[in-house]
Amino acid sequence: MKTVLITGTSSGIGKAAVKYFSDKGWNVAATLRRPEQEKEMHIWPHVKLFRLDVTDPVSIKAAIADAIAAFGDIDVIVNNAGYGGVGVFEAATEEQIRRQFDTNVFGVMNVIREILPHFRARRDGTIINVTSMGGLLTFPIYSVYHGTKWAVEGFAEALSFELRPFNIRVKNIEPGAIKTDFYDRSQDLFRKEGLTDYDHYQEVTLRNTQKAGEDAPGPEVVARKIYQAATDGSFKLRYPVGSESPVLLFVRRLIPLSWFHGVVRSVVEKGYYKESTRVPSATPLQTSR
């Protein structure tokens, strides 16, 4: 029986992945920062809970060692833990930016660094990172979040060369909008006292992006794609998933960047210029249109 360790399993994609792998007969090491608060997963077949905070290397080392002791091995690591920092960059504090990178980028690196000796020794293993289509394209008010996902995409692509001689596969799952708490509880909204010039722009773009989340498929579609990546035996790197991710990523490659930015603005900025009570004389947003 194979074993997968999944980070960030308290809700959303992570919890759906635990359920899916459990249903498929896998051993699942479900890791989360507060396992004592989880009321459901511990009764699912083949699932054990472990405390792991991706920003705490000591907890990572302990969780991996305990999972190996419990199940005898780890075949697949799924780096799912993460959240979205949202808002205009100027409103983000240094602490918010650092926390976003500590979790979404360095957290992924911390887990991978700790599992690599185990995978190298067995000359086999699969590393799956839940990134985002936002690691290959961008939207307004997500600049810090996109920075983290682009970092993981580049890191993973380069890492895949280094690890292939050891038969270690690196894979990125790239969801589009998915109906999870990413759009509410897991969101960190940037605000700066006294900074009001962006208010209307952020209100409109946030409303439009939130709507995408409301209309999106659930996390189960991502769980299925993670399982596919874990079991297909290939060295394929990228797995777009969701209702719009494959299409948008294809269009992004197909058309000039200026055209694609026009498409993004027509959707995410929809209503901004129509609703504005004034039109700035020369903002960067206008000059880039």
mmCIF file of C-alpha atoms in Angstrom:
data_model
loop_
_atom_site.group_PDB
_atom_site.id
_atom_site.type_symbol
_atom_site.label_atom_id
_atom_site.label_comp_id
_atom_site.label_asym_id
_atom_site.label_seq_id
_atom_site.Cartn_x
_atom_site.Cartn_y
_atom_site.Cartn_z
ATOM 1 C CA MET A 1 0.000 0.000 0.000
ATOM 2 C CA LYS A 2 1.421 3.388 -1.008
ATOM 3 C CA THR A 3 1.676 6.400 1.277
ATOM 4 C CA VAL A 4 1.138 10.089 0.599
ATOM 5 C CA LEU A 5 1.906 12.984 2.937
ATOM 6 C CA ILE A 6 -0.217 16.075 2.325
ATOM 7 C CA THR A 7 0.301 19.502 3.886
ATOM 8 C CA GLY A 8 -2.443 22.020 4.629
ATOM 9 C CA THR A 9 -5.274 19.531 5.102
ATOM 10 C CA SER A 10 -7.555 21.428 7.493
ATOM 11 C CA SER A 11 -9.932 22.419 4.666
ATOM 12 C CA GLY A 12 -10.373 22.936 0.924
ATOM 13 C CA ILE A 13 -8.101 21.192 -1.554
ATOM 14 C CA GLY A 14 -5.956 19.549 1.114
ATOM 15 C CA LYS A 15 -8.863 17.929 2.927
ATOM 16 C CA ALA A 16 -10.455 16.832 -0.356
ATOM 17 C CA ALA A 17 -7.155 15.219 -1.361
ATOM 18 C CA VAL A 18 -6.971 13.312 1.934
ATOM 19 C CA LYS A 19 -10.459 11.928 1.316
ATOM 20 C CA TYR A 20 -9.706 11.014 -2.299
ATOM 21 C CA PHE A 21 -6.460 9.155 -1.549
ATOM 22 C CA SER A 22 -8.090 7.430 1.421
ATOM 23 C CA ASP A 23 -10.963 6.262 -0.792
ATOM 24 C CA LYS A 24 -8.398 4.908 -3.249
ATOM 25 C CA GLY A 25 -6.821 2.748 -0.542
ATOM 26 C CA TRP A 26 -3.681 4.797 0.109
ATOM 27 C CA ASN A 27 -2.120 5.435 3.492
ATOM 28 C CA VAL A 28 -2.476 9.174 4.095
ATOM 29 C CA ALA A 29 -0.364 11.297 6.439
ATOM 30 C CA ALA A 30 -2.638 14.322 6.770
ATOM 31 C CA THR A 31 -0.665 17.212 8.205
ATOM 32 C CA LEU A 32 -1.979 20.445 9.646
ATOM 33 C CA ARG A 33 -0.922 23.022 12.213
ATOM 34 C CA ARG A 34 -3.587 22.053 14.769
ATOM 35 C CA PRO A 35 -4.491 18.365 14.378
ATOM 36 C CA GLU A 36 -6.212 18.382 17.768
ATOM 37 C CA GLN A 37 -8.947 20.591 16.294
ATOM 38 C CA GLU A 38 -9.780 18.221 13.427
ATOM 39 C CA LYS A 39 -13.016 16.305 14.065
ATOM 40 C CA GLU A 40 -13.422 14.186 10.928
ATOM 41 C CA MET A 41 -10.332 12.966 9.085
ATOM 42 C CA HIS A 42 -9.002 10.719 11.848
ATOM 43 C CA ILE A 43 -11.922 8.314 11.328
ATOM 44 C CA TRP A 44 -11.320 7.931 7.573
ATOM 45 C CA PRO A 45 -9.641 4.655 6.523
ATOM 46 C CA HIS A 46 -5.821 4.613 6.407
ATOM 47 C CA VAL A 47 -5.543 8.258 7.587
ATOM 48 C CA LYS A 48 -3.303 9.467 10.417
ATOM 49 C CA LEU A 49 -2.938 13.086 11.512
ATOM 50 C CA PHE A 50 0.383 14.792 12.163
ATOM 51 C CA ARG A 51 1.247 18.293 13.289
ATOM 52 C CA LEU A 52 3.194 20.208 10.659
ATOM 53 C CA ASP A 53 3.724 23.914 10.110
ATOM 54 C CA VAL A 54 5.564 24.568 6.841
ATOM 55 C CA THR A 55 7.285 27.607 8.398
ATOM 56 C CA ASP A 56 8.685 25.440 11.234
ATOM 57 C CA PRO A 57 11.479 23.096 10.057
ATOM 58 C CA VAL A 58 11.447 21.195 13.352
ATOM 59 C CA SER A 59 7.776 20.254 12.908
ATOM 60 C CA ILE A 60 8.431 19.223 9.292
ATOM 61 C CA LYS A 61 11.277 16.919 10.299
ATOM 62 C CA ALA A 62 9.180 15.373 13.072
ATOM 63 C CA ALA A 63 6.081 14.888 10.883
ATOM 64 C CA ILE A 64 8.022 13.170 8.110
ATOM 65 C CA ALA A 65 9.861 10.912 10.565
ATOM 66 C CA ASP A 66 6.621 10.044 12.381
ATOM 67 C CA ALA A 67 4.799 9.311 9.118
ATOM 68 C CA ILE A 68 7.585 6.963 7.986
ATOM 69 C CA ALA A 69 7.504 5.263 11.376
ATOM 70 C CA ALA A 70 3.716 4.875 11.171
ATOM 71 C CA PHE A 71 3.455 3.700 7.564
ATOM 72 C CA GLY A 72 6.945 2.375 6.783
ATOM 73 C CA ASP A 73 7.538 4.673 3.831
ATOM 74 C CA ILE A 74 6.444 7.812 1.976
ATOM 75 C CA ASP A 75 5.916 7.585 -1.780
ATOM 76 C CA VAL A 76 4.418 11.001 -2.535
ATOM 77 C CA ILE A 77 4.598 14.444 -0.933
ATOM 78 C CA VAL A 78 1.850 16.965 -1.736
ATOM 79 C CA ASN A 79 2.756 20.558 -0.922
ATOM 80 C CA ASN A 80 -0.672 22.107 -0.573
ATOM 81 C CA ALA A 81 -0.343 24.459 2.415
ATOM 82 C CA GLY A 82 -0.702 28.091 1.412
ATOM 83 C CA TYR A 83 -2.991 31.101 1.320
ATOM 84 C CA GLY A 84 -3.640 34.249 -0.690
ATOM 85 C CA GLY A 85 -2.465 37.732 0.183
ATOM 86 C CA VAL A 86 -4.781 40.056 -1.736
ATOM 87 C CA GLY A 87 -4.819 43.785 -2.383
ATOM 88 C CA VAL A 88 -2.743 46.501 -3.974
ATOM 89 C CA PHE A 89 0.966 46.139 -3.318
ATOM 90 C CA GLU A 90 1.392 49.587 -1.788
ATOM 91 C CA ALA A 91 -1.000 48.647 1.030
ATOM 92 C CA ALA A 92 0.876 45.451 1.978
ATOM 93 C CA THR A 93 3.107 45.583 5.048
ATOM 94 C CA GLU A 94 6.577 44.065 5.089
ATOM 95 C CA GLU A 95 5.290 41.514 7.589
ATOM 96 C CA GLN A 96 2.427 40.469 5.291
ATOM 97 C CA ILE A 97 4.770 40.079 2.328
ATOM 98 C CA ARG A 98 7.269 38.034 4.309
ATOM 99 C CA ARG A 99 4.563 35.806 5.755
ATOM 100 C CA GLN A 100 3.187 35.159 2.254
ATOM 101 C CA PHE A 101 6.598 34.104 0.946
ATOM 102 C CA ASP A 102 7.466 32.173 4.117
ATOM 103 C CA THR A 103 4.372 30.016 3.673
ATOM 104 C CA ASN A 104 3.891 29.728 -0.075
ATOM 105 C CA VAL A 105 7.540 29.557 -1.189
ATOM 106 C CA PHE A 106 9.916 28.767 1.654
ATOM 107 C CA GLY A 107 7.367 26.399 3.181
ATOM 108 C CA VAL A 108 7.395 24.338 -0.021
ATOM 109 C CA MET A 109 11.192 24.375 -0.076
ATOM 110 C CA ASN A 110 11.387 23.377 3.591
ATOM 111 C CA VAL A 111 9.243 20.275 3.046
ATOM 112 C CA ILE A 112 11.062 19.259 -0.129
ATOM 113 C CA ARG A 113 14.485 19.680 1.460
ATOM 114 C CA GLU A 114 13.477 17.398 4.318
ATOM 115 C CA ILE A 115 12.005 14.609 2.151
ATOM 116 C CA LEU A 116 14.783 14.482 -0.446
ATOM 117 C CA PRO A 117 17.214 12.255 1.512
ATOM 118 C CA HIS A 118 14.421 9.681 1.891
ATOM 119 C CA PHE A 119 13.502 9.807 -1.792
ATOM 120 C CA ARG A 120 17.145 9.680 -2.931
ATOM 121 C CA ALA A 121 17.839 6.656 -0.738
ATOM 122 C CA ARG A 122 14.934 4.726 -2.258
ATOM 123 C CA ARG A 123 15.649 6.071 -5.780
ATOM 124 C CA ASP A 124 11.987 6.907 -6.199
ATOM 125 C CA GLY A 125 9.433 9.494 -5.131
ATOM 126 C CA THR A 126 6.998 12.102 -6.336
ATOM 127 C CA ILE A 127 6.804 15.734 -5.251
ATOM 128 C CA ILE A 128 3.527 17.467 -6.079
ATOM 129 C CA ASN A 129 3.154 21.206 -5.551
ATOM 130 C CA VAL A 130 -0.280 22.816 -5.603
ATOM 131 C CA THR A 131 0.625 26.075 -7.311
ATOM 132 C CA SER A 132 -1.935 27.970 -9.398
ATOM 133 C CA MET A 133 -2.596 29.113 -12.922
ATOM 134 C CA GLY A 134 -1.503 32.336 -11.192
ATOM 135 C CA GLY A 135 2.043 30.989 -11.336
ATOM 136 C CA LEU A 136 2.061 31.451 -15.112
ATOM 137 C CA LEU A 137 -0.279 34.424 -15.609
ATOM 138 C CA THR A 138 -1.391 37.349 -13.456
ATOM 139 C CA PHE A 139 -4.411 39.350 -12.308
ATOM 140 C CA PRO A 140 -4.719 42.744 -10.615
ATOM 141 C CA ILE A 141 -4.504 42.962 -6.786
ATOM 142 C CA TYR A 142 -2.715 39.605 -6.530
ATOM 143 C CA SER A 143 0.848 40.834 -7.095
ATOM 144 C CA VAL A 144 2.332 39.376 -3.893
ATOM 145 C CA TYR A 145 0.466 36.083 -4.234
ATOM 146 C CA HIS A 146 1.487 35.791 -7.894
ATOM 147 C CA GLY A 147 5.080 36.476 -6.886
ATOM 148 C CA THR A 148 5.015 33.391 -4.655
ATOM 149 C CA LYS A 149 3.403 31.129 -7.225
ATOM 150 C CA TRP A 150 5.728 32.236 -10.031
ATOM 151 C CA ALA A 151 8.629 31.519 -7.678
ATOM 152 C CA VAL A 152 7.409 27.969 -7.012
ATOM 153 C CA GLU A 153 6.797 27.330 -10.710
ATOM 154 C CA GLY A 154 10.343 28.358 -11.615
ATOM 155 C CA PHE A 155 11.882 26.559 -8.657
ATOM 156 C CA ALA A 156 10.029 23.329 -9.431
ATOM 157 C CA GLU A 157 10.906 23.381 -13.122
ATOM 158 C CA ALA A 158 14.620 23.757 -12.386
ATOM 159 C CA LEU A 159 14.459 21.219 -9.555
ATOM 160 C CA SER A 160 12.941 18.623 -11.871
ATOM 161 C CA PHE A 161 16.246 18.462 -13.813
ATOM 162 C CA GLU A 162 18.277 17.869 -10.648
ATOM 163 C CA LEU A 163 16.053 15.105 -9.326
ATOM 164 C CA ARG A 164 15.286 13.123 -12.476
ATOM 165 C CA PRO A 165 18.541 11.085 -12.251
ATOM 166 C CA PHE A 166 17.206 9.746 -8.933
ATOM 167 C CA ASN A 167 13.817 8.856 -10.448
ATOM 168 C CA ILE A 168 12.181 11.601 -8.380
ATOM 169 C CA ARG A 169 9.321 13.280 -10.201
ATOM 170 C CA VAL A 170 8.346 16.937 -9.663
ATOM 171 C CA LYS A 171 4.821 17.998 -10.615
ATOM 172 C CA ASN A 172 2.839 21.235 -10.346
ATOM 173 C CA ILE A 173 -0.945 21.254 -10.050
ATOM 174 C CA GLU A 174 -2.266 24.558 -11.460
ATOM 175 C CA PRO A 175 -5.863 25.225 -10.411
ATOM 176 C CA GLY A 176 -7.884 28.142 -11.633
ATOM 177 C CA ALA A 177 -10.672 29.482 -9.439
ATOM 178 C CA ILE A 178 -11.859 26.774 -7.032
ATOM 179 C CA LYS A 179 -14.691 27.107 -4.519
ATOM 180 C CA THR A 180 -12.778 26.929 -1.218
ATOM 181 C CA ASP A 181 -12.120 29.292 1.677
ATOM 182 C CA PHE A 182 -9.298 30.836 -0.401
ATOM 183 C CA TYR A 183 -11.730 33.656 -1.131
ATOM 184 C CA ASP A 184 -12.705 34.321 2.491
ATOM 185 C CA ARG A 185 -11.199 32.691 5.616
ATOM 186 C CA SER A 186 -7.800 31.969 4.024
ATOM 187 C CA GLN A 187 -7.442 35.410 2.486
ATOM 188 C CA ASP A 188 -5.223 38.157 3.888
ATOM 189 C CA LEU A 189 -6.567 41.480 2.607
ATOM 190 C CA PHE A 190 -4.039 44.304 2.378
ATOM 191 C CA ARG A 191 -5.167 47.656 3.783
ATOM 192 C CA LYS A 192 -3.167 50.736 4.785
ATOM 193 C CA GLU A 193 -4.611 53.484 6.913
ATOM 194 C CA GLY A 194 -4.805 56.771 5.013
ATOM 195 C CA LEU A 195 -4.244 55.154 1.600
ATOM 196 C CA THR A 196 -7.545 55.681 -0.210
ATOM 197 C CA ASP A 197 -6.570 56.323 -3.845
ATOM 198 C CA TYR A 198 -6.925 52.636 -4.725
ATOM 199 C CA ASP A 199 -10.200 52.067 -2.876
ATOM 200 C CA HIS A 200 -12.564 52.041 -5.843
ATOM 201 C CA TYR A 201 -10.196 50.034 -8.030
ATOM 202 C CA GLN A 202 -9.680 47.424 -5.316
ATOM 203 C CA GLU A 203 -13.407 47.263 -4.591
ATOM 204 C CA VAL A 204 -14.258 46.536 -8.230
ATOM 205 C CA THR A 205 -11.442 44.073 -8.926
ATOM 206 C CA LEU A 206 -11.994 42.248 -5.640
ATOM 207 C CA ARG A 207 -15.713 41.924 -6.379
ATOM 208 C CA ASN A 208 -15.020 40.499 -9.834
ATOM 209 C CA THR A 209 -12.435 37.990 -8.625
ATOM 210 C CA GLN A 210 -14.623 36.905 -5.707
ATOM 211 C CA LYS A 211 -17.424 36.165 -8.166
ATOM 212 C CA ALA A 212 -15.095 33.805 -10.010
ATOM 213 C CA GLY A 213 -14.689 31.856 -6.784
ATOM 214 C CA GLU A 214 -18.429 31.695 -6.171
ATOM 215 C CA ASP A 215 -19.033 30.216 -9.636
ATOM 216 C CA ALA A 216 -16.088 27.800 -9.529
ATOM 217 C CA PRO A 217 -16.032 24.010 -9.171
ATOM 218 C CA GLY A 218 -15.258 22.452 -5.784
ATOM 219 C CA PRO A 219 -11.900 21.184 -4.498
ATOM 220 C CA GLU A 220 -12.679 17.592 -5.479
ATOM 221 C CA VAL A 221 -11.655 18.310 -9.091
ATOM 222 C CA VAL A 222 -8.209 19.291 -7.859
ATOM 223 C CA ALA A 223 -7.984 16.225 -5.617
ATOM 224 C CA ARG A 224 -8.618 14.017 -8.655
ATOM 225 C CA LYS A 225 -5.885 15.805 -10.610
ATOM 226 C CA ILE A 226 -3.434 15.416 -7.724
ATOM 227 C CA TYR A 227 -4.166 11.689 -7.665
ATOM 228 C CA GLN A 228 -3.628 11.490 -11.420
ATOM 229 C CA ALA A 229 -0.253 13.212 -11.068
ATOM 230 C CA ALA A 230 0.685 10.855 -8.242
ATOM 231 C CA THR A 231 -0.158 7.708 -10.176
ATOM 232 C CA ASP A 232 0.562 8.317 -13.869
ATOM 233 C CA GLY A 233 4.249 7.375 -13.523
ATOM 234 C CA SER A 234 5.336 10.168 -15.854
ATOM 235 C CA PHE A 235 7.758 13.054 -15.514
ATOM 236 C CA LYS A 236 5.120 15.494 -16.715
ATOM 237 C CA LEU A 237 5.589 18.816 -14.895
ATOM 238 C CA ARG A 238 2.367 20.820 -15.248
ATOM 239 C CA TYR A 239 -1.285 19.860 -14.657
ATOM 240 C CA PRO A 240 -3.793 22.689 -15.215
ATOM 241 C CA VAL A 241 -7.149 21.967 -13.587
ATOM 242 C CA GLY A 242 -10.514 23.667 -13.214
ATOM 243 C CA SER A 243 -13.049 25.152 -15.530
ATOM 244 C CA GLU A 244 -10.878 27.973 -16.910
ATOM 245 C CA SER A 245 -7.237 27.179 -16.084
ATOM 246 C CA PRO A 246 -6.427 24.978 -19.130
ATOM 247 C CA VAL A 247 -8.107 27.449 -21.498
ATOM 248 C CA LEU A 248 -6.525 30.580 -20.030
ATOM 249 C CA LEU A 249 -3.051 29.060 -19.928
ATOM 250 C CA PHE A 250 -3.414 27.949 -23.549
ATOM 251 C CA VAL A 251 -4.605 31.401 -24.641
ATOM 252 C CA ARG A 252 -1.762 33.023 -22.670
ATOM 253 C CA ARG A 253 0.736 31.042 -24.759
ATOM 254 C CA LEU A 254 -1.123 31.639 -27.999
ATOM 255 C CA ILE A 255 -1.658 35.407 -28.174
ATOM 256 C CA PRO A 256 0.585 38.448 -27.592
ATOM 257 C CA LEU A 257 0.893 39.547 -23.969
ATOM 258 C CA SER A 258 -0.738 42.916 -24.657
ATOM 259 C CA TRP A 259 -3.813 41.147 -26.052
ATOM 260 C CA PHE A 260 -3.973 38.816 -23.081
ATOM 261 C CA HIS A 261 -3.728 41.738 -20.669
ATOM 262 C CA GLY A 262 -6.662 43.280 -22.485
ATOM 263 C CA VAL A 263 -8.667 40.114 -21.849
ATOM 264 C CA VAL A 264 -7.746 40.179 -18.158
ATOM 265 C CA ARG A 265 -8.701 43.828 -17.801
ATOM 266 C CA SER A 266 -12.033 43.266 -19.536
ATOM 267 C CA VAL A 267 -12.942 40.682 -16.907
ATOM 268 C CA VAL A 268 -11.232 41.714 -13.661
ATOM 269 C CA GLU A 269 -11.641 45.475 -14.140
ATOM 270 C CA LYS A 270 -15.157 45.130 -15.502
ATOM 271 C CA GLY A 271 -17.206 48.106 -14.367
ATOM 272 C CA TYR A 272 -14.277 50.129 -13.024
ATOM 273 C CA TYR A 273 -14.133 52.815 -15.687
ATOM 274 C CA LYS A 274 -17.890 52.883 -16.098
ATOM 275 C CA GLU A 275 -18.423 53.324 -12.351
ATOM 276 C CA SER A 276 -15.583 55.797 -11.749
ATOM 277 C CA THR A 277 -16.702 59.293 -10.873
ATOM 278 C CA ARG A 278 -13.500 60.720 -12.240
ATOM 279 C CA VAL A 279 -10.928 59.624 -14.796
ATOM 280 C CA PRO A 280 -7.310 60.152 -13.691
ATOM 281 C CA SER A 281 -5.247 62.124 -16.168
ATOM 282 C CA ALA A 282 -2.373 59.662 -16.477
ATOM 283 C CA THR A 283 -2.321 56.597 -14.306
ATOM 284 C CA PRO A 284 -0.092 53.598 -15.058
ATOM 285 C CA LEU A 285 -3.241 51.526 -15.510
ATOM 286 C CA GLN A 286 -4.528 53.761 -18.296
ATOM 287 C CA THR A 287 -1.239 54.118 -20.123
ATOM 288 C CA SER A 288 -0.865 50.341 -20.256
ATOM 289 C CA ARG A 289 -4.181 49.808 -21.979
#
